[in-house]
Short mmCIF file of C-alpha atoms and ligand atoms in Angstrom, two decimals:
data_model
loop_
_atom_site.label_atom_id
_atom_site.label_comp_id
_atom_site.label_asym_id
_atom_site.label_seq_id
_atom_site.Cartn_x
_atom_site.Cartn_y
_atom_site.Cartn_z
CA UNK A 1 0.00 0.00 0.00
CA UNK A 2 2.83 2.68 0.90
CA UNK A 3 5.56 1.03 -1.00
CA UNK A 4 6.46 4.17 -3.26
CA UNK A 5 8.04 5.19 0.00
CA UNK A 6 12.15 4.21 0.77
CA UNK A 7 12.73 0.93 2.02
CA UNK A 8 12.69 0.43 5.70
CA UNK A 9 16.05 -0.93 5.89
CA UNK A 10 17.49 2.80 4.84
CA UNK A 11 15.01 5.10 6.43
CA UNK A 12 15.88 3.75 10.09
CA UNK A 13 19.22 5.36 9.59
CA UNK A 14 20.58 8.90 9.61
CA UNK A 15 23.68 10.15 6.81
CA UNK A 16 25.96 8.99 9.22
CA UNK A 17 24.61 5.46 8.59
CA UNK A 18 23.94 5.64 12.40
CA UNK A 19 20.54 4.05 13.88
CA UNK A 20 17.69 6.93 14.15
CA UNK A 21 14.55 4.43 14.31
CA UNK A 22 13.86 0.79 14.41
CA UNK A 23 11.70 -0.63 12.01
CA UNK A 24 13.53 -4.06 11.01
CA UNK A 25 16.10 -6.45 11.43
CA UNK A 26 16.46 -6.47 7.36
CA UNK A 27 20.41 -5.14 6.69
CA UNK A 28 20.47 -4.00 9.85
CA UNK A 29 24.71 -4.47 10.25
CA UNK A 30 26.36 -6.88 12.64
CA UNK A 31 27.89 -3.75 14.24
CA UNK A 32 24.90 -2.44 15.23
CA UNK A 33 22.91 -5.68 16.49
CA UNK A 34 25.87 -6.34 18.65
CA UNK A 35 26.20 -2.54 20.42
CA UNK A 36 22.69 -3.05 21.11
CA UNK A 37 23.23 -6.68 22.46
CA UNK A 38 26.36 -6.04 24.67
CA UNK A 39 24.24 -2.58 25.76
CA UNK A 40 21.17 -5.05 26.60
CA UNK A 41 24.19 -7.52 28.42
CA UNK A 42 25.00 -4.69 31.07
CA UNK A 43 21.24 -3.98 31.80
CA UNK A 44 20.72 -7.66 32.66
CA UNK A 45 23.48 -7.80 35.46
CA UNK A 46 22.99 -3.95 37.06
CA UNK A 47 20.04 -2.12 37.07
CA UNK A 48 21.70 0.81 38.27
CA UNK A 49 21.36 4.22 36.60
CA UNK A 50 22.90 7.69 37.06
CA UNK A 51 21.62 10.62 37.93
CA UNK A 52 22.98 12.27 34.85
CA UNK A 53 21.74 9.51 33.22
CA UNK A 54 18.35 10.24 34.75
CA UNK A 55 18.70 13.89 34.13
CA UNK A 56 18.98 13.16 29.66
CA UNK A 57 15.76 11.28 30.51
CA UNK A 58 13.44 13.03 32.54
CA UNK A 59 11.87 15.05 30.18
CA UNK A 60 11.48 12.75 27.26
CA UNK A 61 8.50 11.43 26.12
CA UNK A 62 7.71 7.70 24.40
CA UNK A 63 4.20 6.56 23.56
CA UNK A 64 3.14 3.60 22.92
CA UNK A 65 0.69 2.88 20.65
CA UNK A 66 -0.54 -0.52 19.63
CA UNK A 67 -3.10 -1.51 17.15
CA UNK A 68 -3.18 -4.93 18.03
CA UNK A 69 -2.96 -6.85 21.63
CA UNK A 70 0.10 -7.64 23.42
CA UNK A 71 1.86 -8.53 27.00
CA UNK A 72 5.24 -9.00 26.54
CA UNK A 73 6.34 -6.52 24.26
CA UNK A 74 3.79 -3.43 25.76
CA UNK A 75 4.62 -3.96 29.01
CA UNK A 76 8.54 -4.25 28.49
CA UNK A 77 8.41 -0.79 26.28
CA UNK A 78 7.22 0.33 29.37
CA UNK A 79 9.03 -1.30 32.37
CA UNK A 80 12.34 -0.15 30.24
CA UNK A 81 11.37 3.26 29.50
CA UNK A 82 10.17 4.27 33.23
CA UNK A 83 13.17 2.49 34.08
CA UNK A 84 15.63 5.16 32.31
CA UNK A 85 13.30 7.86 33.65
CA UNK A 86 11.42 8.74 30.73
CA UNK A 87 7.35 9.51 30.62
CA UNK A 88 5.35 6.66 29.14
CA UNK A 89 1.85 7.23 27.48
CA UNK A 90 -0.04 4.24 26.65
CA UNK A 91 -2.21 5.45 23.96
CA UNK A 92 -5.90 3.18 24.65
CA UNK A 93 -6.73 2.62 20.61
CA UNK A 94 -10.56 1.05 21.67
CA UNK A 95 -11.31 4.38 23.40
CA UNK A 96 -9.12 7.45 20.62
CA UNK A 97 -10.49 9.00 17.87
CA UNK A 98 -9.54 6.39 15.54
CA UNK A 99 -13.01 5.01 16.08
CA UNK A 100 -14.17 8.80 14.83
CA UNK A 101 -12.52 7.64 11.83
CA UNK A 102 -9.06 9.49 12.23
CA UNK A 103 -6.02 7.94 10.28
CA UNK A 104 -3.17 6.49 11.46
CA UNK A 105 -0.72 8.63 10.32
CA UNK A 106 -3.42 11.88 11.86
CA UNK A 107 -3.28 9.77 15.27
CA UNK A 108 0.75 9.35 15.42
CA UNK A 109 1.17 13.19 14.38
CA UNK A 110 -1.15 13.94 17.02
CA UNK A 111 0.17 12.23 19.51
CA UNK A 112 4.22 13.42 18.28
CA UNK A 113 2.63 17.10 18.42
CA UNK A 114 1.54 16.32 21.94
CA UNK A 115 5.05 16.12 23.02
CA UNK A 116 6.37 12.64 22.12
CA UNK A 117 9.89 11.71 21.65
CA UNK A 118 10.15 8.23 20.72
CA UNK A 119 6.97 6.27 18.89
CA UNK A 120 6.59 2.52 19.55
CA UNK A 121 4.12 0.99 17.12
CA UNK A 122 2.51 -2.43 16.43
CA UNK A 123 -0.22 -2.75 13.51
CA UNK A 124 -1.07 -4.99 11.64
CA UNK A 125 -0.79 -3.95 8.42
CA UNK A 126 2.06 -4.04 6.10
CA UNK A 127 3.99 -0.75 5.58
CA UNK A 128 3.03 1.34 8.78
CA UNK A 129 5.47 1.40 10.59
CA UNK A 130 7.36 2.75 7.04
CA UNK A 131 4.44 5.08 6.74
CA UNK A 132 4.68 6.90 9.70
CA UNK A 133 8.54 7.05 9.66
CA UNK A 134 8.63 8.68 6.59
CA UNK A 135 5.76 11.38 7.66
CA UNK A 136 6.90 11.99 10.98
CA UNK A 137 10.37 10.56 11.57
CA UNK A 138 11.72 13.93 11.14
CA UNK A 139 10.37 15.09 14.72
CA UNK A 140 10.32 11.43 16.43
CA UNK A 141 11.92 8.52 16.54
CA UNK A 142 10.05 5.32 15.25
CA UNK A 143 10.18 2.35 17.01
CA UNK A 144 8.55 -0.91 15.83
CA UNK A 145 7.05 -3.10 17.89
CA UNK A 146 5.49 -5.82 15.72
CA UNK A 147 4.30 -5.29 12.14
CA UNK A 148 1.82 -7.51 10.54
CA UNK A 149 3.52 -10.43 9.54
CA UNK A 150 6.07 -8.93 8.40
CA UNK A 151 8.83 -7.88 11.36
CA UNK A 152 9.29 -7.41 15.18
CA UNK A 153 13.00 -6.21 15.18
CA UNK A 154 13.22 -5.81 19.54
CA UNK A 155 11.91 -9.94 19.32
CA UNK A 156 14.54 -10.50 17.33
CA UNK A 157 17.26 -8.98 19.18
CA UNK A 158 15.78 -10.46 22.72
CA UNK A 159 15.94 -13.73 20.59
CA UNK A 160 19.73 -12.99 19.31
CA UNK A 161 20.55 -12.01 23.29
CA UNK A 162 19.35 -15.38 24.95
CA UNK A 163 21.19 -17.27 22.40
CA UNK A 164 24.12 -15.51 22.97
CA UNK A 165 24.31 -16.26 26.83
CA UNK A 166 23.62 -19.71 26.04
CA UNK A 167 25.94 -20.36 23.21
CA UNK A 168 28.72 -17.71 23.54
CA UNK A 169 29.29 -17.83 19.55
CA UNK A 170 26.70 -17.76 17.08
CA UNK A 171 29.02 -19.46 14.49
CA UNK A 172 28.08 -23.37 14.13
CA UNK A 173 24.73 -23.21 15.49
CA UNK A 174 21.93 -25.14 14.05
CA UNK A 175 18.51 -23.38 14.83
CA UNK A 176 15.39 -24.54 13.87
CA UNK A 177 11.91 -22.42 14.17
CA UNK A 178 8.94 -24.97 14.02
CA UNK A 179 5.43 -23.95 13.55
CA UNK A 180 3.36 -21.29 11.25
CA UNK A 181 5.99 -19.54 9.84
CA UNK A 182 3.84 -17.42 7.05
CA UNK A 183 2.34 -15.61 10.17
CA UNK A 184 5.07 -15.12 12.35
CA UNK A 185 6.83 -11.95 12.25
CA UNK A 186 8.98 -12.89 14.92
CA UNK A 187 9.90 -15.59 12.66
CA UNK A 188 11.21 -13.28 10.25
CA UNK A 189 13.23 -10.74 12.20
CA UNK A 190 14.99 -13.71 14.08
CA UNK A 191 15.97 -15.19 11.13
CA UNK A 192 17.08 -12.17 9.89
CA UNK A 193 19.26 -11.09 12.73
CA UNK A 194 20.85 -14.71 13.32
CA UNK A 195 21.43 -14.90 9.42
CA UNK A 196 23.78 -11.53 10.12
CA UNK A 197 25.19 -12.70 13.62
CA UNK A 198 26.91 -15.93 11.06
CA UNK A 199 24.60 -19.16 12.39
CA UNK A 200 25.11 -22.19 10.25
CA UNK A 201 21.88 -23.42 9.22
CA UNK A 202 17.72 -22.27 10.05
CA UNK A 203 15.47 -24.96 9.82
CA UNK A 204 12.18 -23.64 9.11
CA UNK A 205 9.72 -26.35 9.72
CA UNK A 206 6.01 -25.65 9.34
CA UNK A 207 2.81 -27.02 7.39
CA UNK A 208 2.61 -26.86 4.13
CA UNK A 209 -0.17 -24.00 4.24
CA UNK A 210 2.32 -22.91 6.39
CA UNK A 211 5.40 -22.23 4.75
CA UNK A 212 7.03 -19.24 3.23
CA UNK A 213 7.22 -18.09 -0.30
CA UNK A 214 10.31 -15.91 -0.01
CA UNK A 215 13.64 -17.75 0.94
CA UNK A 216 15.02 -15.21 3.83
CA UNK A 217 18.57 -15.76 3.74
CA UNK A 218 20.96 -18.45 2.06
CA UNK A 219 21.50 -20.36 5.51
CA UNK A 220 17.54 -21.28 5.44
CA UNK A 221 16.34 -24.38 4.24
CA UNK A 222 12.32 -25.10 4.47
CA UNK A 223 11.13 -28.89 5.94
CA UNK A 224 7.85 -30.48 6.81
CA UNK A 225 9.27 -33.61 9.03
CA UNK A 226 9.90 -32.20 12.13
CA UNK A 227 12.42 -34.46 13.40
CA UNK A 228 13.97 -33.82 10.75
CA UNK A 229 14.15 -30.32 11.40
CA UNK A 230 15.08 -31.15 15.29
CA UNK A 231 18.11 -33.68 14.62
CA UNK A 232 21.27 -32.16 15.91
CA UNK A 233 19.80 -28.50 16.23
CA UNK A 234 21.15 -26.79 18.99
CA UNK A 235 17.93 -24.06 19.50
CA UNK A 236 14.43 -24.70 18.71
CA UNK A 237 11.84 -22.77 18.68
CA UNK A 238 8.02 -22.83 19.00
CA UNK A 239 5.77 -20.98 17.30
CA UNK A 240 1.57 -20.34 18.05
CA UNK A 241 -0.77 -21.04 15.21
CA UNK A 242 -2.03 -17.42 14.44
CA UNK A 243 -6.04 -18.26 14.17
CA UNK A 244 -6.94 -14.45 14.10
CA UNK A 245 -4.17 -14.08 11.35
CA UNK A 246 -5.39 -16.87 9.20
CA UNK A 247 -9.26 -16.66 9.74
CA UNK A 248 -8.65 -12.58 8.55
CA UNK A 249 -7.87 -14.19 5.26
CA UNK A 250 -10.75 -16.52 5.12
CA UNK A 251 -8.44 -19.55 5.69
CA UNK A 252 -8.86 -22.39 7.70
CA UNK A 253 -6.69 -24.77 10.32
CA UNK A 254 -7.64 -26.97 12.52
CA UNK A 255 -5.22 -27.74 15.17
CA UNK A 256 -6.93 -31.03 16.13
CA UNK A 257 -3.54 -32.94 14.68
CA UNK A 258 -0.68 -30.26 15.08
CA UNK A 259 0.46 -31.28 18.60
CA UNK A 260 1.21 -34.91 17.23
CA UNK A 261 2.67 -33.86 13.85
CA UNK A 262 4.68 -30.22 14.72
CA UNK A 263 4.42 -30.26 18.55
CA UNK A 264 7.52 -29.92 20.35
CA UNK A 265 7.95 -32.59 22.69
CA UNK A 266 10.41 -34.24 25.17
CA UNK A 267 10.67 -37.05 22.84
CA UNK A 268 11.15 -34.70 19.86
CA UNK A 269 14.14 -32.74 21.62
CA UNK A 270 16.15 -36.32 22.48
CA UNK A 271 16.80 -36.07 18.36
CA UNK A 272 18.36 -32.28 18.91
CA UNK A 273 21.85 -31.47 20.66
CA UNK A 274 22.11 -32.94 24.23
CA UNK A 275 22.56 -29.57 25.24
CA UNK A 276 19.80 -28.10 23.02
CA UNK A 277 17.79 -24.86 24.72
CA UNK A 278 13.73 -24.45 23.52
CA UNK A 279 12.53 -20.74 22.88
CA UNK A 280 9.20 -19.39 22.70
CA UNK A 281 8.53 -15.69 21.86
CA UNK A 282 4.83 -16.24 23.29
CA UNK A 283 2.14 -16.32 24.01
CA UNK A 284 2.35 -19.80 24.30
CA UNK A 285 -0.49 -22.44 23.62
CA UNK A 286 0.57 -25.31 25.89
CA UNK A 287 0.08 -28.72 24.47
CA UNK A 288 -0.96 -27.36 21.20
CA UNK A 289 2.59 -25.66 20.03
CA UNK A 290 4.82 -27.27 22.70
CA UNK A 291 4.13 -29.97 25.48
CA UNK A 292 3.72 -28.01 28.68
CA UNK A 293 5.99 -29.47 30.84
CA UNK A 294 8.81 -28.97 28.08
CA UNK A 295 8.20 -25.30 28.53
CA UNK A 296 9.04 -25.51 31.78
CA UNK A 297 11.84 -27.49 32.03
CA UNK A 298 15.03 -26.16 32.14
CA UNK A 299 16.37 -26.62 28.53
CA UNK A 300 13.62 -23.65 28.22
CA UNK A 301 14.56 -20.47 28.46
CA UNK A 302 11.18 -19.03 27.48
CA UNK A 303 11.30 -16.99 30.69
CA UNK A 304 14.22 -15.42 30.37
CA UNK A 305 13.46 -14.04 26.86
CA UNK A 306 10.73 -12.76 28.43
CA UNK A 307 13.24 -10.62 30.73
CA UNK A 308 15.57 -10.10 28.12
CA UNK A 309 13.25 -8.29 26.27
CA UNK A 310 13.44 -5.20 29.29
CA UNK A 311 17.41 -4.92 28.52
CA UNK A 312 16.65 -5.10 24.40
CA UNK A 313 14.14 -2.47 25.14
CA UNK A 314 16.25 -0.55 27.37
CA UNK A 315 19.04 -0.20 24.79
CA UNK A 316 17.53 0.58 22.12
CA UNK A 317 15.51 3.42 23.64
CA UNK A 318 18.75 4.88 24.91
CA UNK A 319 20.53 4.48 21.95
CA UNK A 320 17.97 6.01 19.50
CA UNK A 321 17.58 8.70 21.99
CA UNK A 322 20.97 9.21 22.76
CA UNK A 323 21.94 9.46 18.81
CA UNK A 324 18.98 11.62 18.16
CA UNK A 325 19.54 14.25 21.12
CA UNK A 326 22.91 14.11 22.47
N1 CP B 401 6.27 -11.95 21.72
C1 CP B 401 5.32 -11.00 21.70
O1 CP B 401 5.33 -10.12 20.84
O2 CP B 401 4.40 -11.09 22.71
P1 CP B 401 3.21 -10.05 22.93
O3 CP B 401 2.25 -10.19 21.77
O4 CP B 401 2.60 -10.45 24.25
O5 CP B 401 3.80 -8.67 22.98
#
């Protein structure tokens, strides 16, 4: 719909090739993944900030605005920008003048013109995020928080971090992503970022109604047998059925038979590396996606991408701000 405008992939950074919003993992350098990583590293062990740090913050404004539900990622914008001191807005879509029929790109200049700094935004429709960065990314920064099916760039970075205090090196690794891939924008941006940290192989395992039509990077390979896809991996990852994705479409799925074909089991994981860790990004749908007690044993680390995604939030809301205002 908006795709006259510049690609994402350029318009989240400033002449100096520096980051000045974050709207995908897509060419985003190795560099720059990693200063936000070993940023995201420090926030996990101290939570300790400055009082000059504190006094940069104060005054700063990020809203959050999401078109679509969430837990994780809404909450952890928030937890990570009171914790640098900054005002949060949570902008309540149901109850704004969208439902008086105002645009998008009327409510995010509104709300920018109101006194925000930063912009985090989840739609889902294609393009938005591109949309509003290209109206209003002059003034604000952009941050995106989950875009259709298309990206979730702070997902994949929390995704990138766990591995990396698991596995120390991404080079070697085997990680497989099981489930429906052709709705999963987390899917997407962590495939994208581990393609550019150097992993040797994605397995992308899903139904065939599943699958995706674009190959995302040359170390992807598409399967349907799932232990297949598990043998020798040293991640894997679950992935929810999106039902309100695929009934918007007028599709169907029936999940009657998924747990027994795709679901990731403790029998499954005996075919992947003995030290093999299972992700999530969530929500979860226990024994439908993943046998419940495998979520919570401890080759999971679902919880602690869950807490990595405060430090992933926290770093990248300093650095955009930093690079923006300092
Ligand atoms: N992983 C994720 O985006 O979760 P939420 O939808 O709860 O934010």
């Amino acid at each position: 719909m908006y795709n006259d405008y510049m690609d994402e992939s350029l318009l989240q950074l400033n002449e100096k090739d520096e980051l000045c919003h974050l709207l995908t993992l897509k060419n985003l350098d190795k560099t720059a993944i990693e200063k936000i990583l070993d940023q995201a590293q420090i926030y996990t062990a101290s939570k300790i900030i400055s009082d000059e740090e504190r006094g940069f913050f104060q005054n700063l404004t990020i809203a959050n605005l999401f078109f679509e539900p969430s837990t994780r990622t809404r909450v952890s914008f928030e937890i990570a920008a009171r914790y640098l001191g900054c005002n949060v807005i949570n902008i309540d879509i149901e109850n704004s003048s969208e439902k008086k029929g105002e645009s998008l790109i009327d409510t995010a200049k509104t709300i920018q013109s109101l006194g925000a700094n930063v912009l985090i935004v989840r739609h889902g429709e294609q393009d938005t995020l591109k949309l509003i960065a290209n109206e209003i990314g002059e003034h604000c920064i952009v941050i995106n928080a989950g875009e259709a099916n298309i990206s979730h760039p702070t997902q994949g970075l929390l995704d990138l971090l766990t591995i990396r205090q698991e596995k120390k090196s991404f080079e070697n690794l085997i990680v497989t992503i099981i489930g429906d891939l052709s709705h999963s924008r987390v899917a997407q941006s962590t495939a994208q970022g581990l393609t550019t940290m150097g992993v040797r192989e994605i397995r992308l395992v899903s139904p065939e109604q599943f699958s995706l039509d674009e190959n995302i990077s040359h170390v992807c390979r598409s399967l349907s047998n799932v232990d297949e896809g598990i043998k020798n991996a040293d991640v894997v990852m679950a992935l929810r059925i999106q039902h309100e994705r695929i009934n918007a479409t007028g599709e169907e799925y029936t999940t009657q038979n998924y747990f027994e074909e795709f679901g990731l089991t403790h029998n499954r994981m005996k075919l992947a590396s003995p030290d093999a860790i299972i992700m999530h990004p969530g929500p979860m749908n226990r024994n439908v996606e993943i046998e419940s007690s495998l979520a919570n044993s401890p080759k999971s680390v679902i919880q602690r991408q869950v807490a990595n995604g405060v430090a992933v939030r926290i770093a990248v809301i300093d650095q955009l701000l930093k690079s923006r205002l300092k």
